[in-house]
């Protein structure tokens, strides 16, 4: 059984006071949730405050990005070790916004994922096709190539610590969600690619989140698909009530 993982990607939102308010509100309902792994990914500036706020809970902390080097002349960057120092357990790498606005390639995502794993930080590796790619029938090819490139040379043992997020770019922040069937199809494809890259055991064990306008009204249906193991939530993670409701939906699926 794969334990579902629901992570909130707050992006470049929330100042420190707002972040504390949000995490405290989430804590009220989810502090001791164990059936679902709950992760919050605030901006860098609020990591320390959120880390302190959740230190006595089951909620885990994640960052939204990192650099692949340990230290050095990389102005403006943050390393995996620095994130570990703040008690981060997770880091999102290769989000489509970073791929698009900061020109991150699969090779860069791969370096980041490996550096995270080496520092004992679990990468949430994002993949997903654009609308143009879906409409021209390239989804399978694009996602397969992103999975192969972003996860190249990551061994079976390390893969156990890694999460994949399938996020169709056309569904991120647009209010358009992939149908549960569309999402399931790609999640199953990703598992098939992993089985070929490594082995069936690894493919069966890796958790694959869906991301793209997931909200309380569509979460249960998406999460009840066999290969969907949680969600990476953007907009709906900025309100405690909607984030908590998505986690509840995941919990109900586990308990059903
Ligand atoms: C995201 O950015 O990872 C995301 C899924 O955003 P949203 O939920 O707002 O579509």
PDB file of C-alpha atoms and ligand atoms in Angstrom:
ATOM      1  CA  UNK A   1       0.000   0.000   0.000  1.00  0.00           C
ATOM      2  CA  UNK A   2       1.372   3.389  -0.975  1.00  0.00           C
ATOM      3  CA  UNK A   3       0.642   6.062   1.605  1.00  0.00           C
ATOM      4  CA  UNK A   4      -0.964   9.068  -0.093  1.00  0.00           C
ATOM      5  CA  UNK A   5       0.957  12.316   0.063  1.00  0.00           C
ATOM      6  CA  UNK A   6      -0.752  15.692  -0.210  1.00  0.00           C
ATOM      7  CA  UNK A   7       1.591  18.657  -0.556  1.00  0.00           C
ATOM      8  CA  UNK A   8       0.723  22.339  -0.682  1.00  0.00           C
ATOM      9  CA  UNK A   9       2.867  24.432  -3.013  1.00  0.00           C
ATOM     10  CA  UNK A  10       2.365  27.986  -1.814  1.00  0.00           C
ATOM     11  CA  UNK A  11       4.530  29.397  -4.621  1.00  0.00           C
ATOM     12  CA  UNK A  12       5.515  33.079  -4.162  1.00  0.00           C
ATOM     13  CA  UNK A  13       2.667  33.767  -1.749  1.00  0.00           C
ATOM     14  CA  UNK A  14       2.369  34.557   1.975  1.00  0.00           C
ATOM     15  CA  UNK A  15       4.590  36.778   4.059  1.00  0.00           C
ATOM     16  CA  UNK A  16       5.902  35.355   7.320  1.00  0.00           C
ATOM     17  CA  UNK A  17       2.872  36.372   9.410  1.00  0.00           C
ATOM     18  CA  UNK A  18       0.444  35.014   6.804  1.00  0.00           C
ATOM     19  CA  UNK A  19       2.421  31.802   6.510  1.00  0.00           C
ATOM     20  CA  UNK A  20       2.261  31.271  10.265  1.00  0.00           C
ATOM     21  CA  UNK A  21      -1.511  31.898  10.235  1.00  0.00           C
ATOM     22  CA  UNK A  22      -1.984  29.376   7.430  1.00  0.00           C
ATOM     23  CA  UNK A  23       0.185  26.687   8.942  1.00  0.00           C
ATOM     24  CA  UNK A  24      -1.405  27.148  12.374  1.00  0.00           C
ATOM     25  CA  UNK A  25      -4.863  26.748  10.808  1.00  0.00           C
ATOM     26  CA  UNK A  26      -3.758  23.589   8.957  1.00  0.00           C
ATOM     27  CA  UNK A  27      -2.244  22.302  12.185  1.00  0.00           C
ATOM     28  CA  UNK A  28      -5.575  22.618  14.001  1.00  0.00           C
ATOM     29  CA  UNK A  29      -7.017  19.863  11.820  1.00  0.00           C
ATOM     30  CA  UNK A  30      -4.046  17.868  10.593  1.00  0.00           C
ATOM     31  CA  UNK A  31      -1.354  17.967  13.287  1.00  0.00           C
ATOM     32  CA  UNK A  32      -1.600  14.268  14.037  1.00  0.00           C
ATOM     33  CA  UNK A  33      -2.707  12.924  10.640  1.00  0.00           C
ATOM     34  CA  UNK A  34      -0.842   9.719   9.869  1.00  0.00           C
ATOM     35  CA  UNK A  35      -2.938   7.961   7.192  1.00  0.00           C
ATOM     36  CA  UNK A  36      -1.945  10.644   4.678  1.00  0.00           C
ATOM     37  CA  UNK A  37       1.424  12.357   4.558  1.00  0.00           C
ATOM     38  CA  UNK A  38       0.821  16.094   4.731  1.00  0.00           C
ATOM     39  CA  UNK A  39       3.476  18.477   3.412  1.00  0.00           C
ATOM     40  CA  UNK A  40       3.557  22.276   3.262  1.00  0.00           C
ATOM     41  CA  UNK A  41       5.937  24.089   0.904  1.00  0.00           C
ATOM     42  CA  UNK A  42       6.085  27.779   1.872  1.00  0.00           C
ATOM     43  CA  UNK A  43       8.404  30.317   0.223  1.00  0.00           C
ATOM     44  CA  UNK A  44      12.020  30.283   1.469  1.00  0.00           C
ATOM     45  CA  UNK A  45      11.469  33.319   3.705  1.00  0.00           C
ATOM     46  CA  UNK A  46       8.778  31.522   5.718  1.00  0.00           C
ATOM     47  CA  UNK A  47      10.488  28.116   5.998  1.00  0.00           C
ATOM     48  CA  UNK A  48      11.990  28.742   9.440  1.00  0.00           C
ATOM     49  CA  UNK A  49       8.745  30.051  10.949  1.00  0.00           C
ATOM     50  CA  UNK A  50       6.746  27.154   9.487  1.00  0.00           C
ATOM     51  CA  UNK A  51       9.401  24.667  10.546  1.00  0.00           C
ATOM     52  CA  UNK A  52       9.123  25.876  14.152  1.00  0.00           C
ATOM     53  CA  UNK A  53       5.306  25.859  13.993  1.00  0.00           C
ATOM     54  CA  UNK A  54       5.062  22.229  12.852  1.00  0.00           C
ATOM     55  CA  UNK A  55       7.954  20.800  14.841  1.00  0.00           C
ATOM     56  CA  UNK A  56       5.589  18.970  17.217  1.00  0.00           C
ATOM     57  CA  UNK A  57       3.295  17.595  14.486  1.00  0.00           C
ATOM     58  CA  UNK A  58       3.196  14.954  11.755  1.00  0.00           C
ATOM     59  CA  UNK A  59       3.147  17.688   9.084  1.00  0.00           C
ATOM     60  CA  UNK A  60       6.311  17.785   6.997  1.00  0.00           C
ATOM     61  CA  UNK A  61       8.094  20.767   5.504  1.00  0.00           C
ATOM     62  CA  UNK A  62       9.082  21.109   1.865  1.00  0.00           C
ATOM     63  CA  UNK A  63      10.877  23.762  -0.189  1.00  0.00           C
ATOM     64  CA  UNK A  64       9.921  24.787  -3.700  1.00  0.00           C
ATOM     65  CA  UNK A  65      13.352  24.711  -5.314  1.00  0.00           C
ATOM     66  CA  UNK A  66      17.063  24.228  -4.638  1.00  0.00           C
ATOM     67  CA  UNK A  67      20.448  24.314  -6.374  1.00  0.00           C
ATOM     68  CA  UNK A  68      22.320  21.118  -7.183  1.00  0.00           C
ATOM     69  CA  UNK A  69      25.693  22.257  -5.812  1.00  0.00           C
ATOM     70  CA  UNK A  70      26.523  22.038  -2.104  1.00  0.00           C
ATOM     71  CA  UNK A  71      27.890  25.591  -1.876  1.00  0.00           C
ATOM     72  CA  UNK A  72      29.880  28.122  -3.851  1.00  0.00           C
ATOM     73  CA  UNK A  73      29.480  31.141  -6.081  1.00  0.00           C
ATOM     74  CA  UNK A  74      25.813  30.736  -7.008  1.00  0.00           C
ATOM     75  CA  UNK A  75      24.327  34.080  -6.016  1.00  0.00           C
ATOM     76  CA  UNK A  76      20.733  33.837  -4.925  1.00  0.00           C
ATOM     77  CA  UNK A  77      20.667  30.056  -4.695  1.00  0.00           C
ATOM     78  CA  UNK A  78      19.999  27.659  -1.810  1.00  0.00           C
ATOM     79  CA  UNK A  79      21.469  24.184  -1.356  1.00  0.00           C
ATOM     80  CA  UNK A  80      19.914  20.951  -0.154  1.00  0.00           C
ATOM     81  CA  UNK A  81      22.039  21.062   3.014  1.00  0.00           C
ATOM     82  CA  UNK A  82      20.688  24.536   3.802  1.00  0.00           C
ATOM     83  CA  UNK A  83      17.146  23.219   3.469  1.00  0.00           C
ATOM     84  CA  UNK A  84      17.944  20.258   5.712  1.00  0.00           C
ATOM     85  CA  UNK A  85      19.197  22.698   8.313  1.00  0.00           C
ATOM     86  CA  UNK A  86      15.670  24.125   8.450  1.00  0.00           C
ATOM     87  CA  UNK A  87      14.285  20.589   8.838  1.00  0.00           C
ATOM     88  CA  UNK A  88      12.859  20.363   5.338  1.00  0.00           C
ATOM     89  CA  UNK A  89      12.019  16.784   4.375  1.00  0.00           C
ATOM     90  CA  UNK A  90      10.938  17.490   0.795  1.00  0.00           C
ATOM     91  CA  UNK A  91      11.826  19.743  -2.102  1.00  0.00           C
ATOM     92  CA  UNK A  92       9.886  20.326  -5.304  1.00  0.00           C
ATOM     93  CA  UNK A  93      12.093  20.125  -8.386  1.00  0.00           C
ATOM     94  CA  UNK A  94      11.249  20.749 -12.015  1.00  0.00           C
ATOM     95  CA  UNK A  95       7.912  22.447 -11.465  1.00  0.00           C
ATOM     96  CA  UNK A  96       6.553  23.579 -14.831  1.00  0.00           C
ATOM     97  CA  UNK A  97       6.854  27.226 -13.770  1.00  0.00           C
ATOM     98  CA  UNK A  98      10.587  26.694 -13.246  1.00  0.00           C
ATOM     99  CA  UNK A  99      10.871  24.781 -16.496  1.00  0.00           C
ATOM    100  CA  UNK A 100       9.077  27.575 -18.343  1.00  0.00           C
ATOM    101  CA  UNK A 101      10.309  30.796 -16.670  1.00  0.00           C
ATOM    102  CA  UNK A 102      13.765  29.663 -15.576  1.00  0.00           C
ATOM    103  CA  UNK A 103      14.493  27.340 -18.477  1.00  0.00           C
ATOM    104  CA  UNK A 104      15.094  24.283 -16.308  1.00  0.00           C
ATOM    105  CA  UNK A 105      15.766  21.232 -18.445  1.00  0.00           C
ATOM    106  CA  UNK A 106      15.431  17.552 -17.567  1.00  0.00           C
ATOM    107  CA  UNK A 107      19.185  17.499 -17.065  1.00  0.00           C
ATOM    108  CA  UNK A 108      19.006  20.282 -14.477  1.00  0.00           C
ATOM    109  CA  UNK A 109      16.040  18.625 -12.777  1.00  0.00           C
ATOM    110  CA  UNK A 110      18.027  15.373 -12.675  1.00  0.00           C
ATOM    111  CA  UNK A 111      21.011  17.097 -11.030  1.00  0.00           C
ATOM    112  CA  UNK A 112      18.734  18.686  -8.453  1.00  0.00           C
ATOM    113  CA  UNK A 113      16.954  15.417  -7.690  1.00  0.00           C
ATOM    114  CA  UNK A 114      20.284  13.621  -7.202  1.00  0.00           C
ATOM    115  CA  UNK A 115      21.671  16.402  -4.996  1.00  0.00           C
ATOM    116  CA  UNK A 116      18.497  16.354  -2.890  1.00  0.00           C
ATOM    117  CA  UNK A 117      18.707  12.588  -2.418  1.00  0.00           C
ATOM    118  CA  UNK A 118      22.402  12.822  -1.501  1.00  0.00           C
ATOM    119  CA  UNK A 119      21.470  15.279   1.247  1.00  0.00           C
ATOM    120  CA  UNK A 120      18.660  13.104   2.553  1.00  0.00           C
ATOM    121  CA  UNK A 121      15.985  15.375   1.145  1.00  0.00           C
ATOM    122  CA  UNK A 122      13.109  13.807  -0.759  1.00  0.00           C
ATOM    123  CA  UNK A 123      12.576  15.342  -4.193  1.00  0.00           C
ATOM    124  CA  UNK A 124       9.096  15.816  -5.614  1.00  0.00           C
ATOM    125  CA  UNK A 125       9.921  15.653  -9.311  1.00  0.00           C
ATOM    126  CA  UNK A 126       7.342  17.338 -11.547  1.00  0.00           C
ATOM    127  CA  UNK A 127       6.547  16.293 -15.105  1.00  0.00           C
ATOM    128  CA  UNK A 128       3.679  17.129 -17.439  1.00  0.00           C
ATOM    129  CA  UNK A 129       2.742  18.100 -20.974  1.00  0.00           C
ATOM    130  CA  UNK A 130       1.544  21.450 -22.304  1.00  0.00           C
ATOM    131  CA  UNK A 131      -1.857  21.904 -23.924  1.00  0.00           C
ATOM    132  CA  UNK A 132      -0.251  22.077 -27.360  1.00  0.00           C
ATOM    133  CA  UNK A 133       1.577  18.804 -26.740  1.00  0.00           C
ATOM    134  CA  UNK A 134      -1.609  17.093 -25.518  1.00  0.00           C
ATOM    135  CA  UNK A 135      -3.646  18.343 -28.449  1.00  0.00           C
ATOM    136  CA  UNK A 136      -1.066  17.121 -30.918  1.00  0.00           C
ATOM    137  CA  UNK A 137      -1.037  13.662 -29.356  1.00  0.00           C
ATOM    138  CA  UNK A 138       2.424  13.960 -27.797  1.00  0.00           C
ATOM    139  CA  UNK A 139       1.543  13.413 -24.127  1.00  0.00           C
ATOM    140  CA  UNK A 140       2.997   9.912 -23.913  1.00  0.00           C
ATOM    141  CA  UNK A 141       6.216  10.858 -25.682  1.00  0.00           C
ATOM    142  CA  UNK A 142       6.740  14.061 -23.680  1.00  0.00           C
ATOM    143  CA  UNK A 143       6.035  12.551 -20.263  1.00  0.00           C
ATOM    144  CA  UNK A 144       8.127   9.452 -21.000  1.00  0.00           C
ATOM    145  CA  UNK A 145      11.068  11.584 -22.028  1.00  0.00           C
ATOM    146  CA  UNK A 146      10.723  13.857 -18.957  1.00  0.00           C
ATOM    147  CA  UNK A 147      10.600  10.849 -16.620  1.00  0.00           C
ATOM    148  CA  UNK A 148      13.631   9.225 -18.276  1.00  0.00           C
ATOM    149  CA  UNK A 149      15.627  12.467 -18.333  1.00  0.00           C
ATOM    150  CA  UNK A 150      14.708  13.789 -14.900  1.00  0.00           C
ATOM    151  CA  UNK A 151      15.248  10.437 -13.180  1.00  0.00           C
ATOM    152  CA  UNK A 152      18.276   9.231 -15.145  1.00  0.00           C
ATOM    153  CA  UNK A 153      20.767   7.201 -13.091  1.00  0.00           C
ATOM    154  CA  UNK A 154      18.764   7.320  -9.904  1.00  0.00           C
ATOM    155  CA  UNK A 155      19.044   3.851  -8.431  1.00  0.00           C
ATOM    156  CA  UNK A 156      16.250   1.634  -7.153  1.00  0.00           C
ATOM    157  CA  UNK A 157      17.043   2.327  -3.506  1.00  0.00           C
ATOM    158  CA  UNK A 158      16.987   6.117  -3.925  1.00  0.00           C
ATOM    159  CA  UNK A 159      13.796   5.904  -5.927  1.00  0.00           C
ATOM    160  CA  UNK A 160      12.007   4.822  -2.737  1.00  0.00           C
ATOM    161  CA  UNK A 161      12.569   8.298  -1.308  1.00  0.00           C
ATOM    162  CA  UNK A 162      11.456  10.127  -4.416  1.00  0.00           C
ATOM    163  CA  UNK A 163       7.965  11.355  -5.326  1.00  0.00           C
ATOM    164  CA  UNK A 164       6.767  12.094  -8.849  1.00  0.00           C
ATOM    165  CA  UNK A 165       4.123  14.728  -9.501  1.00  0.00           C
ATOM    166  CA  UNK A 166       2.245  14.474 -12.773  1.00  0.00           C
ATOM    167  CA  UNK A 167       1.102  18.017 -13.479  1.00  0.00           C
ATOM    168  CA  UNK A 168      -0.391  18.680 -16.910  1.00  0.00           C
ATOM    169  CA  UNK A 169       0.723  22.258 -17.553  1.00  0.00           C
ATOM    170  CA  UNK A 170      -2.665  23.165 -19.019  1.00  0.00           C
ATOM    171  CA  UNK A 171      -4.329  22.290 -15.701  1.00  0.00           C
ATOM    172  CA  UNK A 172      -2.046  24.302 -13.410  1.00  0.00           C
ATOM    173  CA  UNK A 173      -3.737  27.386 -12.028  1.00  0.00           C
ATOM    174  CA  UNK A 174      -6.268  27.353 -14.852  1.00  0.00           C
ATOM    175  CA  UNK A 175      -9.241  25.777 -13.106  1.00  0.00           C
ATOM    176  CA  UNK A 176      -9.159  23.044 -15.784  1.00  0.00           C
ATOM    177  CA  UNK A 177      -8.530  19.678 -14.191  1.00  0.00           C
ATOM    178  CA  UNK A 178      -7.524  16.532 -16.018  1.00  0.00           C
ATOM    179  CA  UNK A 179     -10.382  14.058 -15.794  1.00  0.00           C
ATOM    180  CA  UNK A 180      -9.657  11.212 -13.395  1.00  0.00           C
ATOM    181  CA  UNK A 181      -9.359   8.941 -16.457  1.00  0.00           C
ATOM    182  CA  UNK A 182      -6.879  11.239 -18.230  1.00  0.00           C
ATOM    183  CA  UNK A 183      -4.776  11.506 -15.062  1.00  0.00           C
ATOM    184  CA  UNK A 184      -4.922   7.764 -14.341  1.00  0.00           C
ATOM    185  CA  UNK A 185      -3.794   6.990 -17.885  1.00  0.00           C
ATOM    186  CA  UNK A 186      -0.641   9.093 -17.513  1.00  0.00           C
ATOM    187  CA  UNK A 187       0.076   7.852 -13.979  1.00  0.00           C
ATOM    188  CA  UNK A 188      -0.092   4.263 -15.267  1.00  0.00           C
ATOM    189  CA  UNK A 189       2.226   5.235 -18.124  1.00  0.00           C
ATOM    190  CA  UNK A 190       4.751   6.722 -15.670  1.00  0.00           C
ATOM    191  CA  UNK A 191       4.705   3.487 -13.672  1.00  0.00           C
ATOM    192  CA  UNK A 192       5.282   1.519 -16.869  1.00  0.00           C
ATOM    193  CA  UNK A 193       8.274   3.705 -17.738  1.00  0.00           C
ATOM    194  CA  UNK A 194       9.700   3.222 -14.218  1.00  0.00           C
ATOM    195  CA  UNK A 195       9.275  -0.549 -14.495  1.00  0.00           C
ATOM    196  CA  UNK A 196      11.329  -0.490 -17.696  1.00  0.00           C
ATOM    197  CA  UNK A 197      13.972   1.863 -16.266  1.00  0.00           C
ATOM    198  CA  UNK A 198      14.344  -0.078 -13.009  1.00  0.00           C
ATOM    199  CA  UNK A 199      11.977  -2.872 -12.122  1.00  0.00           C
ATOM    200  CA  UNK A 200       8.319  -3.575 -11.355  1.00  0.00           C
ATOM    201  CA  UNK A 201       8.825  -3.461  -7.584  1.00  0.00           C
ATOM    202  CA  UNK A 202      10.226   0.053  -7.741  1.00  0.00           C
ATOM    203  CA  UNK A 203       7.472   1.132 -10.130  1.00  0.00           C
ATOM    204  CA  UNK A 204       4.822  -0.250  -7.780  1.00  0.00           C
ATOM    205  CA  UNK A 205       6.335   1.472  -4.759  1.00  0.00           C
ATOM    206  CA  UNK A 206       6.872   5.008  -6.063  1.00  0.00           C
ATOM    207  CA  UNK A 207       4.214   7.524  -5.117  1.00  0.00           C
ATOM    208  CA  UNK A 208       2.849   9.608  -7.973  1.00  0.00           C
ATOM    209  CA  UNK A 209       0.883  12.741  -7.100  1.00  0.00           C
ATOM    210  CA  UNK A 210      -1.527  14.484  -9.426  1.00  0.00           C
ATOM    211  CA  UNK A 211      -1.329  18.264  -9.652  1.00  0.00           C
ATOM    212  CA  UNK A 212      -3.420  20.738 -11.612  1.00  0.00           C
ATOM    213  CA  UNK A 213      -6.416  22.563 -10.152  1.00  0.00           C
ATOM    214  CA  UNK A 214      -7.091  19.865  -7.580  1.00  0.00           C
ATOM    215  CA  UNK A 215      -9.699  21.091  -5.120  1.00  0.00           C
ATOM    216  CA  UNK A 216     -12.124  19.652  -2.569  1.00  0.00           C
ATOM    217  CA  UNK A 217     -14.802  19.123  -5.226  1.00  0.00           C
ATOM    218  CA  UNK A 218     -12.675  16.940  -7.506  1.00  0.00           C
ATOM    219  CA  UNK A 219     -10.115  15.452  -5.098  1.00  0.00           C
ATOM    220  CA  UNK A 220     -11.986  12.286  -4.096  1.00  0.00           C
ATOM    221  CA  UNK A 221     -12.596  11.193  -7.671  1.00  0.00           C
ATOM    222  CA  UNK A 222      -8.979  11.777  -8.700  1.00  0.00           C
ATOM    223  CA  UNK A 223      -7.542  10.198  -5.559  1.00  0.00           C
ATOM    224  CA  UNK A 224      -9.630   7.072  -5.883  1.00  0.00           C
ATOM    225  CA  UNK A 225      -7.859   6.122  -9.118  1.00  0.00           C
ATOM    226  CA  UNK A 226      -5.455   3.231  -8.528  1.00  0.00           C
ATOM    227  CA  UNK A 227      -2.248   4.959  -9.629  1.00  0.00           C
ATOM    228  CA  UNK A 228      -2.919   8.383  -8.105  1.00  0.00           C
ATOM    229  CA  UNK A 229      -1.202   8.592  -4.725  1.00  0.00           C
ATOM    230  CA  UNK A 230      -1.973  12.094  -3.596  1.00  0.00           C
ATOM    231  CA  UNK A 231      -1.893  15.639  -4.845  1.00  0.00           C
ATOM    232  CA  UNK A 232       0.407  18.589  -5.339  1.00  0.00           C
ATOM    233  CA  UNK A 233      -1.863  21.512  -4.627  1.00  0.00           C
ATOM    234  CA  UNK A 234      -1.306  25.127  -5.674  1.00  0.00           C
ATOM    235  CA  UNK A 235      -4.226  27.542  -5.402  1.00  0.00           C
ATOM    236  CA  UNK A 236      -6.311  25.402  -3.054  1.00  0.00           C
ATOM    237  CA  UNK A 237      -3.377  25.112  -0.635  1.00  0.00           C
ATOM    238  CA  UNK A 238      -3.506  28.829   0.135  1.00  0.00           C
ATOM    239  CA  UNK A 239      -6.712  28.414   2.147  1.00  0.00           C
ATOM    240  CA  UNK A 240      -6.528  26.115   5.156  1.00  0.00           C
ATOM    241  CA  UNK A 241     -10.102  24.870   4.718  1.00  0.00           C
ATOM    242  CA  UNK A 242      -9.690  23.716   1.122  1.00  0.00           C
ATOM    243  CA  UNK A 243      -6.288  22.135   1.776  1.00  0.00           C
ATOM    244  CA  UNK A 244      -7.650  20.327   4.835  1.00  0.00           C
ATOM    245  CA  UNK A 245     -10.663  19.105   2.845  1.00  0.00           C
ATOM    246  CA  UNK A 246      -8.387  17.635   0.156  1.00  0.00           C
ATOM    247  CA  UNK A 247      -6.387  15.802   2.826  1.00  0.00           C
ATOM    248  CA  UNK A 248      -9.673  14.539   4.297  1.00  0.00           C
ATOM    249  CA  UNK A 249     -10.695  13.269   0.863  1.00  0.00           C
ATOM    250  CA  UNK A 250      -7.395  11.386   0.614  1.00  0.00           C
ATOM    251  CA  UNK A 251      -7.952   9.941   4.080  1.00  0.00           C
ATOM    252  CA  UNK A 252     -11.432   8.752   3.146  1.00  0.00           C
ATOM    253  CA  UNK A 253     -10.073   6.996   0.068  1.00  0.00           C
ATOM    254  CA  UNK A 254      -7.526   5.167   2.247  1.00  0.00           C
ATOM    255  CA  UNK A 255     -10.191   4.163   4.744  1.00  0.00           C
ATOM    256  CA  UNK A 256     -12.765   3.067   2.138  1.00  0.00           C
TER     257      UNK A 256
HETATM  258  C1  LIG B   1       0.952  23.574  -8.851  1.00  0.00           C
HETATM  259  O1  LIG B   1       1.401  24.675  -9.116  1.00  0.00           O
HETATM  260  O2  LIG B   1       1.719  22.649  -8.527  1.00  0.00           O
HETATM  261  C2  LIG B   1      -0.492  23.375  -8.946  1.00  0.00           C
HETATM  262  C3  LIG B   1      -0.947  22.173  -9.023  1.00  0.00           C
HETATM  263  O3  LIG B   1      -1.252  24.521  -8.958  1.00  0.00           O
HETATM  264  P1  LIG B   1      -2.871  24.580  -8.954  1.00  0.00           P
HETATM  265  O4  LIG B   1      -3.350  23.606  -7.917  1.00  0.00           O
HETATM  266  O5  LIG B   1      -3.182  25.989  -8.595  1.00  0.00           O
HETATM  267  O6  LIG B   1      -3.313  24.198 -10.321  1.00  0.00           O
END
